[in-house]
JSON list of C-alpha atoms in Angstrom, two decimals:
[
{"chain": "A", "resi": 29, "resn": "MET", "atom": "CA", "xyz": [129.05, 136.63, 74.28]},
{"chain": "A", "resi": 30, "resn": "LYS", "atom": "CA", "xyz": [132.33, 136.12, 76.13]},
{"chain": "A", "resi": 31, "resn": "ARG", "atom": "CA", "xyz": [131.22, 138.54, 78.82]},
{"chain": "A", "resi": 32, "resn": "ASP", "atom": "CA", "xyz": [127.93, 136.63, 79.26]},
{"chain": "A", "resi": 33, "resn": "ARG", "atom": "CA", "xyz": [129.82, 133.35, 79.56]},
{"chain": "A", "resi": 34, "resn": "ARG", "atom": "CA", "xyz": [132.19, 134.79, 82.18]},
{"chain": "A", "resi": 35, "resn": "PHE", "atom": "CA", "xyz": [129.20, 136.12, 84.14]},
{"chain": "A", "resi": 36, "resn": "PHE", "atom": "CA", "xyz": [127.52, 132.69, 83.98]},
{"chain": "A", "resi": 37, "resn": "LEU", "atom": "CA", "xyz": [130.71, 130.98, 85.22]},
{"chain": "A", "resi": 38, "resn": "LEU", "atom": "CA", "xyz": [130.98, 133.49, 88.07]},
{"chain": "A", "resi": 39, "resn": "LEU", "atom": "CA", "xyz": [127.39, 132.74, 89.11]},
{"chain": "A", "resi": 40, "resn": "ALA", "atom": "CA", "xyz": [128.07, 129.00, 88.92]},
{"chain": "A", "resi": 41, "resn": "TYR", "atom": "CA", "xyz": [131.15, 129.46, 91.15]},
{"chain": "A", "resi": 42, "resn": "LEU", "atom": "CA", "xyz": [129.27, 131.58, 93.67]},
{"chain": "A", "resi": 43, "resn": "ALA", "atom": "CA", "xyz": [126.53, 128.95, 93.85]},
{"chain": "A", "resi": 44, "resn": "THR", "atom": "CA", "xyz": [129.10, 126.40, 95.05]},
{"chain": "A", "resi": 45, "resn": "LEU", "atom": "CA", "xyz": [130.27, 128.56, 97.96]},
{"chain": "A", "resi": 46, "resn": "PRO", "atom": "CA", "xyz": [128.81, 127.64, 101.37]},
{"chain": "A", "resi": 47, "resn": "SER", "atom": "CA", "xyz": [126.10, 129.95, 102.59]},
{"chain": "A", "resi": 48, "resn": "ALA", "atom": "CA", "xyz": [126.41, 131.18, 106.18]},
{"chain": "A", "resi": 49, "resn": "ALA", "atom": "CA", "xyz": [122.66, 130.94, 106.62]},
{"chain": "A", "resi": 50, "resn": "ASN", "atom": "CA", "xyz": [122.48, 127.35, 105.34]},
{"chain": "A", "resi": 51, "resn": "ALA", "atom": "CA", "xyz": [125.80, 126.04, 106.64]},
{"chain": "A", "resi": 52, "resn": "ASP", "atom": "CA", "xyz": [125.69, 122.31, 107.29]},
{"chain": "A", "resi": 53, "resn": "TRP", "atom": "CA", "xyz": [126.61, 121.04, 110.74]},
{"chain": "A", "resi": 54, "resn": "GLN", "atom": "CA", "xyz": [127.33, 117.61, 112.06]},
{"chain": "A", "resi": 55, "resn": "ALA", "atom": "CA", "xyz": [127.11, 116.28, 115.59]},
{"chain": "A", "resi": 56, "resn": "VAL", "atom": "CA", "xyz": [130.28, 114.89, 117.16]},
{"chain": "A", "resi": 57, "resn": "GLU", "atom": "CA", "xyz": [129.36, 111.52, 118.68]},
{"chain": "A", "resi": 58, "resn": "LYS", "atom": "CA", "xyz": [131.45, 109.38, 121.01]},
{"chain": "A", "resi": 59, "resn": "VAL", "atom": "CA", "xyz": [131.01, 106.29, 123.16]},
{"chain": "A", "resi": 60, "resn": "LYS", "atom": "CA", "xyz": [132.20, 106.22, 126.77]},
{"chain": "A", "resi": 61, "resn": "SER", "atom": "CA", "xyz": [132.35, 102.98, 128.76]},
{"chain": "A", "resi": 62, "resn": "TYR", "atom": "CA", "xyz": [131.91, 102.13, 132.42]},
{"chain": "A", "resi": 63, "resn": "THR", "atom": "CA", "xyz": [133.33, 98.85, 133.70]},
{"chain": "A", "resi": 64, "resn": "ILE", "atom": "CA", "xyz": [131.19, 96.01, 135.00]},
{"chain": "A", "resi": 65, "resn": "ALA", "atom": "CA", "xyz": [132.13, 92.69, 136.61]},
{"chain": "A", "resi": 66, "resn": "GLY", "atom": "CA", "xyz": [130.84, 89.17, 136.04]},
{"chain": "A", "resi": 67, "resn": "GLN", "atom": "CA", "xyz": [131.21, 86.08, 133.89]},
{"chain": "A", "resi": 68, "resn": "SER", "atom": "CA", "xyz": [127.54, 85.21, 133.39]},
{"chain": "A", "resi": 69, "resn": "GLY", "atom": "CA", "xyz": [124.46, 87.09, 132.21]},
{"chain": "A", "resi": 70, "resn": "PRO", "atom": "CA", "xyz": [122.95, 87.45, 135.70]},
{"chain": "A", "resi": 71, "resn": "GLU", "atom": "CA", "xyz": [126.29, 88.62, 137.16]},
{"chain": "A", "resi": 72, "resn": "LEU", "atom": "CA", "xyz": [126.79, 91.19, 134.40]},
{"chain": "A", "resi": 73, "resn": "TYR", "atom": "CA", "xyz": [123.26, 92.54, 134.81]},
{"chain": "A", "resi": 74, "resn": "ALA", "atom": "CA", "xyz": [123.64, 92.74, 138.59]},
{"chain": "A", "resi": 75, "resn": "SER", "atom": "CA", "xyz": [126.86, 94.70, 138.11]},
{"chain": "A", "resi": 76, "resn": "ILE", "atom": "CA", "xyz": [125.06, 97.11, 135.76]},
{"chain": "A", "resi": 77, "resn": "GLY", "atom": "CA", "xyz": [122.55, 97.69, 138.58]},
{"chain": "A", "resi": 78, "resn": "GLU", "atom": "CA", "xyz": [125.42, 98.58, 140.92]},
{"chain": "A", "resi": 79, "resn": "ARG", "atom": "CA", "xyz": [127.59, 100.64, 138.56]},
{"chain": "A", "resi": 80, "resn": "GLY", "atom": "CA", "xyz": [125.33, 102.03, 135.82]},
{"chain": "A", "resi": 81, "resn": "PRO", "atom": "CA", "xyz": [124.92, 105.78, 135.23]},
{"chain": "A", "resi": 82, "resn": "LYS", "atom": "CA", "xyz": [122.93, 107.34, 138.08]},
{"chain": "A", "resi": 83, "resn": "LEU", "atom": "CA", "xyz": [119.80, 109.13, 136.91]},
{"chain": "A", "resi": 84, "resn": "GLY", "atom": "CA", "xyz": [118.07, 110.55, 139.95]},
{"chain": "A", "resi": 85, "resn": "PRO", "atom": "CA", "xyz": [117.54, 107.84, 142.58]},
{"chain": "A", "resi": 86, "resn": "THR", "atom": "CA", "xyz": [118.03, 104.93, 140.13]},
{"chain": "A", "resi": 87, "resn": "ARG", "atom": "CA", "xyz": [120.76, 103.59, 137.89]},
{"chain": "A", "resi": 88, "resn": "ALA", "atom": "CA", "xyz": [120.39, 103.04, 134.15]},
{"chain": "A", "resi": 89, "resn": "ILE", "atom": "CA", "xyz": [121.90, 100.44, 131.83]},
{"chain": "A", "resi": 90, "resn": "ALA", "atom": "CA", "xyz": [123.16, 103.20, 129.51]},
{"chain": "A", "resi": 91, "resn": "HIS", "atom": "CA", "xyz": [122.79, 106.93, 129.07]},
{"chain": "A", "resi": 92, "resn": "THR", "atom": "CA", "xyz": [122.93, 109.53, 126.29]},
{"chain": "A", "resi": 93, "resn": "SER", "atom": "CA", "xyz": [124.05, 113.04, 127.19]},
{"chain": "A", "resi": 94, "resn": "PHE", "atom": "CA", "xyz": [124.82, 116.06, 125.05]},
{"chain": "A", "resi": 95, "resn": "LYS", "atom": "CA", "xyz": [126.41, 119.50, 125.07]},
{"chain": "A", "resi": 96, "resn": "LEU", "atom": "CA", "xyz": [124.95, 122.12, 122.74]},
{"chain": "A", "resi": 97, "resn": "THR", "atom": "CA", "xyz": [126.37, 125.58, 122.07]},
{"chain": "A", "resi": 98, "resn": "TRP", "atom": "CA", "xyz": [125.52, 128.10, 119.36]},
{"chain": "A", "resi": 99, "resn": "SER", "atom": "CA", "xyz": [127.27, 130.73, 117.26]},
{"chain": "A", "resi": 100, "resn": "ARG", "atom": "CA", "xyz": [124.53, 133.25, 116.58]},
{"chain": "A", "resi": 101, "resn": "LYS", "atom": "CA", "xyz": [124.47, 136.42, 114.52]},
{"chain": "A", "resi": 102, "resn": "TYR", "atom": "CA", "xyz": [121.97, 139.16, 115.27]},
{"chain": "A", "resi": 103, "resn": "GLU", "atom": "CA", "xyz": [121.27, 142.22, 113.14]},
{"chain": "A", "resi": 104, "resn": "VAL", "atom": "CA", "xyz": [119.38, 145.39, 113.95]},
{"chain": "A", "resi": 105, "resn": "GLN", "atom": "CA", "xyz": [117.06, 146.27, 111.07]},
{"chain": "A", "resi": 106, "resn": "GLY", "atom": "CA", "xyz": [115.34, 149.59, 111.75]},
{"chain": "A", "resi": 107, "resn": "ASP", "atom": "CA", "xyz": [114.24, 149.25, 115.37]},
{"chain": "A", "resi": 108, "resn": "ALA", "atom": "CA", "xyz": [113.84, 145.45, 115.13]},
{"chain": "A", "resi": 109, "resn": "CYS", "atom": "CA", "xyz": [116.32, 142.72, 116.04]},
{"chain": "A", "resi": 110, "resn": "VAL", "atom": "CA", "xyz": [116.70, 139.77, 113.67]},
{"chain": "A", "resi": 111, "resn": "LEU", "atom": "CA", "xyz": [118.52, 136.47, 114.22]},
{"chain": "A", "resi": 112, "resn": "VAL", "atom": "CA", "xyz": [120.10, 136.12, 110.78]},
{"chain": "A", "resi": 113, "resn": "SER", "atom": "CA", "xyz": [122.08, 132.92, 111.41]},
{"chain": "A", "resi": 114, "resn": "ALA", "atom": "CA", "xyz": [122.67, 130.27, 114.06]},
{"chain": "A", "resi": 115, "resn": "LEU", "atom": "CA", "xyz": [125.28, 127.53, 113.79]},
{"chain": "A", "resi": 116, "resn": "PRO", "atom": "CA", "xyz": [125.02, 124.73, 116.37]},
{"chain": "A", "resi": 117, "resn": "LYS", "atom": "CA", "xyz": [127.93, 122.83, 117.87]},
{"chain": "A", "resi": 118, "resn": "LEU", "atom": "CA", "xyz": [126.58, 119.55, 119.21]},
{"chain": "A", "resi": 119, "resn": "ALA", "atom": "CA", "xyz": [128.51, 116.85, 121.07]},
{"chain": "A", "resi": 120, "resn": "ILE", "atom": "CA", "xyz": [126.67, 113.64, 122.02]},
{"chain": "A", "resi": 121, "resn": "THR", "atom": "CA", "xyz": [128.11, 111.06, 124.44]},
{"chain": "A", "resi": 122, "resn": "TYR", "atom": "CA", "xyz": [126.74, 107.52, 124.73]},
{"chain": "A", "resi": 123, "resn": "THR", "atom": "CA", "xyz": [127.67, 105.82, 128.03]},
{"chain": "A", "resi": 124, "resn": "LEU", "atom": "CA", "xyz": [127.57, 102.01, 127.78]},
{"chain": "A", "resi": 125, "resn": "PRO", "atom": "CA", "xyz": [128.62, 99.10, 130.03]},
{"chain": "A", "resi": 126, "resn": "LYS", "atom": "CA", "xyz": [131.75, 97.09, 129.24]},
{"chain": "A", "resi": 127, "resn": "PRO", "atom": "CA", "xyz": [132.83, 93.84, 130.95]},
{"chain": "A", "resi": 128, "resn": "ALA", "atom": "CA", "xyz": [136.15, 94.11, 132.77]},
{"chain": "A", "resi": 129, "resn": "LYS", "atom": "CA", "xyz": [137.34, 90.65, 131.64]},
{"chain": "A", "resi": 130, "resn": "PRO", "atom": "CA", "xyz": [136.89, 88.40, 128.57]},
{"chain": "A", "resi": 131, "resn": "LEU", "atom": "CA", "xyz": [133.68, 86.38, 128.76]},
{"chain": "A", "resi": 132, "resn": "PRO", "atom": "CA", "xyz": [133.05, 82.65, 128.20]},
{"chain": "A", "resi": 133, "resn": "LEU", "atom": "CA", "xyz": [131.83, 81.91, 124.67]},
{"chain": "A", "resi": 134, "resn": "THR", "atom": "CA", "xyz": [128.10, 81.45, 125.41]},
{"chain": "A", "resi": 135, "resn": "THR", "atom": "CA", "xyz": [127.98, 84.48, 127.69]},
{"chain": "A", "resi": 136, "resn": "ARG", "atom": "CA", "xyz": [129.91, 86.54, 125.16]},
{"chain": "A", "resi": 137, "resn": "GLN", "atom": "CA", "xyz": [127.41, 85.74, 122.39]},
{"chain": "A", "resi": 138, "resn": "HIS", "atom": "CA", "xyz": [124.48, 86.81, 124.58]},
{"chain": "A", "resi": 139, "resn": "TRP", "atom": "CA", "xyz": [126.39, 89.88, 125.76]},
{"chain": "A", "resi": 140, "resn": "GLU", "atom": "CA", "xyz": [127.18, 91.00, 122.22]},
{"chain": "A", "resi": 141, "resn": "ALA", "atom": "CA", "xyz": [123.51, 90.75, 121.23]},
{"chain": "A", "resi": 142, "resn": "PHE", "atom": "CA", "xyz": [122.52, 92.64, 124.38]},
{"chain": "A", "resi": 143, "resn": "ILE", "atom": "CA", "xyz": [125.02, 95.50, 124.03]},
{"chain": "A", "resi": 144, "resn": "ALA", "atom": "CA", "xyz": [124.32, 95.89, 120.29]},
{"chain": "A", "resi": 145, "resn": "GLY", "atom": "CA", "xyz": [120.62, 96.34, 121.10]},
{"chain": "A", "resi": 146, "resn": "VAL", "atom": "CA", "xyz": [121.34, 98.77, 123.93]},
{"chain": "A", "resi": 147, "resn": "HIS", "atom": "CA", "xyz": [123.67, 100.81, 121.71]},
{"chain": "A", "resi": 148, "resn": "LYS", "atom": "CA", "xyz": [121.01, 100.94, 119.00]},
{"chain": "A", "resi": 149, "resn": "HIS", "atom": "CA", "xyz": [118.50, 102.16, 121.59]},
{"chain": "A", "resi": 150, "resn": "GLU", "atom": "CA", "xyz": [120.84, 104.96, 122.69]},
{"chain": "A", "resi": 151, "resn": "LEU", "atom": "CA", "xyz": [121.43, 106.01, 119.07]},
{"chain": "A", "resi": 152, "resn": "VAL", "atom": "CA", "xyz": [117.68, 106.68, 118.82]},
{"chain": "A", "resi": 153, "resn": "HIS", "atom": "CA", "xyz": [118.04, 109.08, 121.75]},
{"chain": "A", "resi": 154, "resn": "GLY", "atom": "CA", "xyz": [120.88, 110.71, 119.81]},
{"chain": "A", "resi": 155, "resn": "ASP", "atom": "CA", "xyz": [118.58, 111.09, 116.80]},
{"chain": "A", "resi": 156, "resn": "PHE", "atom": "CA", "xyz": [115.96, 112.77, 119.00]},
{"chain": "A", "resi": 157, "resn": "ILE", "atom": "CA", "xyz": [118.59, 115.28, 120.14]},
{"chain": "A", "resi": 158, "resn": "LYS", "atom": "CA", "xyz": [119.70, 116.01, 116.57]},
{"chain": "A", "resi": 159, "resn": "GLU", "atom": "CA", "xyz": [116.06, 116.47, 115.51]},
{"chain": "A", "resi": 160, "resn": "MET", "atom": "CA", "xyz": [115.59, 118.93, 118.38]},
{"chain": "A", "resi": 161, "resn": "VAL", "atom": "CA", "xyz": [118.57, 121.00, 117.21]},
{"chain": "A", "resi": 162, "resn": "THR", "atom": "CA", "xyz": [117.16, 121.11, 113.67]},
{"chain": "A", "resi": 163, "resn": "LYS", "atom": "CA", "xyz": [113.80, 122.24, 115.08]},
{"chain": "A", "resi": 164, "resn": "ILE", "atom": "CA", "xyz": [115.54, 124.96, 117.11]},
{"chain": "A", "resi": 165, "resn": "GLU", "atom": "CA", "xyz": [117.20, 126.22, 113.92]},
{"chain": "A", "resi": 166, "resn": "ALA", "atom": "CA", "xyz": [113.85, 126.30, 112.12]},
{"chain": "A", "resi": 167, "resn": "ALA", "atom": "CA", "xyz": [112.11, 128.04, 115.03]},
{"chain": "A", "resi": 168, "resn": "THR", "atom": "CA", "xyz": [114.73, 130.75, 115.59]},
{"chain": "A", "resi": 169, "resn": "VAL", "atom": "CA", "xyz": [116.68, 131.61, 112.43]},
{"chain": "A", "resi": 170, "resn": "GLY", "atom": "CA", "xyz": [114.92, 134.57, 110.84]},
{"chain": "A", "resi": 171, "resn": "LEU", "atom": "CA", "xyz": [113.11, 135.40, 114.09]},
{"chain": "A", "resi": 172, "resn": "THR", "atom": "CA", "xyz": [112.34, 139.13, 114.16]},
{"chain": "A", "resi": 173, "resn": "VAL", "atom": "CA", "xyz": [111.35, 141.06, 117.28]},
{"chain": "A", "resi": 174, "resn": "PRO", "atom": "CA", "xyz": [110.13, 144.64, 116.74]},
{"chain": "A", "resi": 175, "resn": "THR", "atom": "CA", "xyz": [111.14, 147.58, 118.97]},
{"chain": "A", "resi": 176, "resn": "ASP", "atom": "CA", "xyz": [114.24, 145.70, 120.13]},
{"chain": "A", "resi": 177, "resn": "PRO", "atom": "CA", "xyz": [117.22, 147.81, 118.94]},
{"chain": "A", "resi": 178, "resn": "HIS", "atom": "CA", "xyz": [119.52, 146.36, 121.65]},
{"chain": "A", "resi": 179, "resn": "CYS", "atom": "CA", "xyz": [118.56, 142.71, 120.89]},
{"chain": "A", "resi": 180, "resn": "ARG", "atom": "CA", "xyz": [117.38, 141.95, 124.42]},
{"chain": "A", "resi": 181, "resn": "LYS", "atom": "CA", "xyz": [113.75, 140.97, 123.87]},
{"chain": "A", "resi": 182, "resn": "ILE", "atom": "CA", "xyz": [114.71, 138.51, 121.14]},
{"chain": "A", "resi": 183, "resn": "LYS", "atom": "CA", "xyz": [116.79, 136.46, 123.59]},
{"chain": "A", "resi": 184, "resn": "SER", "atom": "CA", "xyz": [113.84, 136.18, 125.96]},
{"chain": "A", "resi": 185, "resn": "GLU", "atom": "CA", "xyz": [111.60, 135.05, 123.09]},
{"chain": "A", "resi": 186, "resn": "MET", "atom": "CA", "xyz": [114.20, 132.49, 121.98]},
{"chain": "A", "resi": 187, "resn": "THR", "atom": "CA", "xyz": [114.48, 131.11, 125.53]},
{"chain": "A", "resi": 188, "resn": "LYS", "atom": "CA", "xyz": [110.72, 130.44, 125.49]},
{"chain": "A", "resi": 189, "resn": "ARG", "atom": "CA", "xyz": [110.88, 128.66, 122.13]},
{"chain": "A", "resi": 190, "resn": "LEU", "atom": "CA", "xyz": [113.92, 126.61, 123.15]},
{"chain": "A", "resi": 191, "resn": "GLY", "atom": "CA", "xyz": [112.21, 125.59, 126.40]},
{"chain": "A", "resi": 192, "resn": "VAL", "atom": "CA", "xyz": [109.19, 124.22, 124.53]},
{"chain": "A", "resi": 193, "resn": "LEU", "atom": "CA", "xyz": [111.38, 122.21, 122.12]},
{"chain": "A", "resi": 194, "resn": "SER", "atom": "CA", "xyz": [113.67, 120.94, 124.88]},
{"chain": "A", "resi": 195, "resn": "ASN", "atom": "CA", "xyz": [110.71, 119.77, 126.99]},
{"chain": "A", "resi": 196, "resn": "ALA", "atom": "CA", "xyz": [109.22, 118.02, 123.94]},
{"chain": "A", "resi": 197, "resn": "GLN", "atom": "CA", "xyz": [112.51, 116.18, 123.32]},
{"chain": "A", "resi": 198, "resn": "ARG", "atom": "CA", "xyz": [112.70, 115.05, 126.96]},
{"chain": "A", "resi": 199, "resn": "GLN", "atom": "CA", "xyz": [109.12, 113.77, 126.82]},
{"chain": "A", "resi": 200, "resn": "GLN", "atom": "CA", "xyz": [109.83, 111.95, 123.55]},
{"chain": "A", "resi": 201, "resn": "SER", "atom": "CA", "xyz": [112.82, 110.24, 125.18]},
{"chain": "A", "resi": 202, "resn": "ARG", "atom": "CA", "xyz": [110.80, 109.27, 128.26]},
{"chain": "A", "resi": 203, "resn": "ASP", "atom": "CA", "xyz": [108.01, 107.82, 126.12]},
{"chain": "A", "resi": 204, "resn": "PHE", "atom": "CA", "xyz": [110.54, 105.85, 124.06]},
{"chain": "A", "resi": 205, "resn": "ASP", "atom": "CA", "xyz": [112.22, 104.44, 127.19]},
{"chain": "A", "resi": 206, "resn": "ARG", "atom": "CA", "xyz": [108.86, 103.47, 128.66]},
{"chain": "A", "resi": 207, "resn": "ALA", "atom": "CA", "xyz": [107.87, 101.59, 125.49]},
{"chain": "A", "resi": 208, "resn": "GLU", "atom": "CA", "xyz": [111.24, 99.82, 125.26]},
{"chain": "A", "resi": 209, "resn": "LEU", "atom": "CA", "xyz": [111.36, 98.83, 128.95]},
{"chain": "A", "resi": 210, "resn": "ASN", "atom": "CA", "xyz": [107.74, 97.68, 129.33]},
{"chain": "A", "resi": 211, "resn": "ASP", "atom": "CA", "xyz": [106.85, 93.99, 129.08]},
{"chain": "A", "resi": 212, "resn": "GLY", "atom": "CA", "xyz": [107.46, 92.92, 125.49]},
{"chain": "A", "resi": 213, "resn": "GLY", "atom": "CA", "xyz": [109.56, 96.00, 124.75]},
{"chain": "A", "resi": 214, "resn": "ASN", "atom": "CA", "xyz": [112.89, 95.65, 122.99]},
{"chain": "A", "resi": 215, "resn": "ILE", "atom": "CA", "xyz": [115.14, 96.46, 125.98]},
{"chain": "A", "resi": 216, "resn": "HIS", "atom": "CA", "xyz": [113.01, 94.32, 128.30]},
{"chain": "A", "resi": 217, "resn": "GLN", "atom": "CA", "xyz": [113.48, 91.38, 125.93]},
{"chain": "A", "resi": 218, "resn": "LEU", "atom": "CA", "xyz": [117.24, 92.00, 125.67]},
{"chain": "A", "resi": 219, "resn": "ILE", "atom": "CA", "xyz": [117.51, 91.91, 129.48]},
{"chain": "A", "resi": 220, "resn": "LEU", "atom": "CA", "xyz": [115.56, 88.63, 129.66]},
{"chain": "A", "resi": 221, "resn": "ASP", "atom": "CA", "xyz": [117.73, 87.07, 126.95]},
{"chain": "A", "resi": 222, "resn": "LEU", "atom": "CA", "xyz": [120.93, 88.10, 128.74]},
{"chain": "A", "resi": 223, "resn": "VAL", "atom": "CA", "xyz": [119.86, 87.00, 132.21]},
{"chain": "A", "resi": 224, "resn": "ASN", "atom": "CA", "xyz": [118.18, 83.74, 131.16]},
{"chain": "A", "resi": 225, "resn": "GLY", "atom": "CA", "xyz": [120.50, 82.76, 128.35]},
{"chain": "A", "resi": 226, "resn": "GLY", "atom": "CA", "xyz": [123.91, 84.02, 129.38]}
]
């Protein structure tokens, strides 16, 4: 009886230990600012157009970037290669505008509503990135490639899968931006409120 109880307690203890295969991860998220000039809504928005993050030939109001690295463990099982675990390390940076000087009361109120909405928009992009990482885990952990004793073919197969998921995330972000910036979209309305009201 005592032995059974000790065995049960040991199992209960082992169940509380973190599993390498199911280790939780958390993205590190930070906000970076770029400085803009102006004391009115139109001036602030014009400064964003001059100083915002450059994306290709145009400048954006804000931008979300990320750095993703992996700690992966491969095992050779017979002549096959298996990815037995993959732990992501994800850092997301949100770049947002920040006025260089204190704003007049009315402008400040409009600015605060504007920047809160823009920040919320960028957080959605961050969620898309985190979802992509979760999908990469699901698509690769446990992946088995036969006749690959040196674990070379598996990396080529993973690159294909990662490319598909990465392209899907980029398209999702583009579609979201288009919807938000179109007439009647949330960001479009925030811009109008700032320029016309501030």
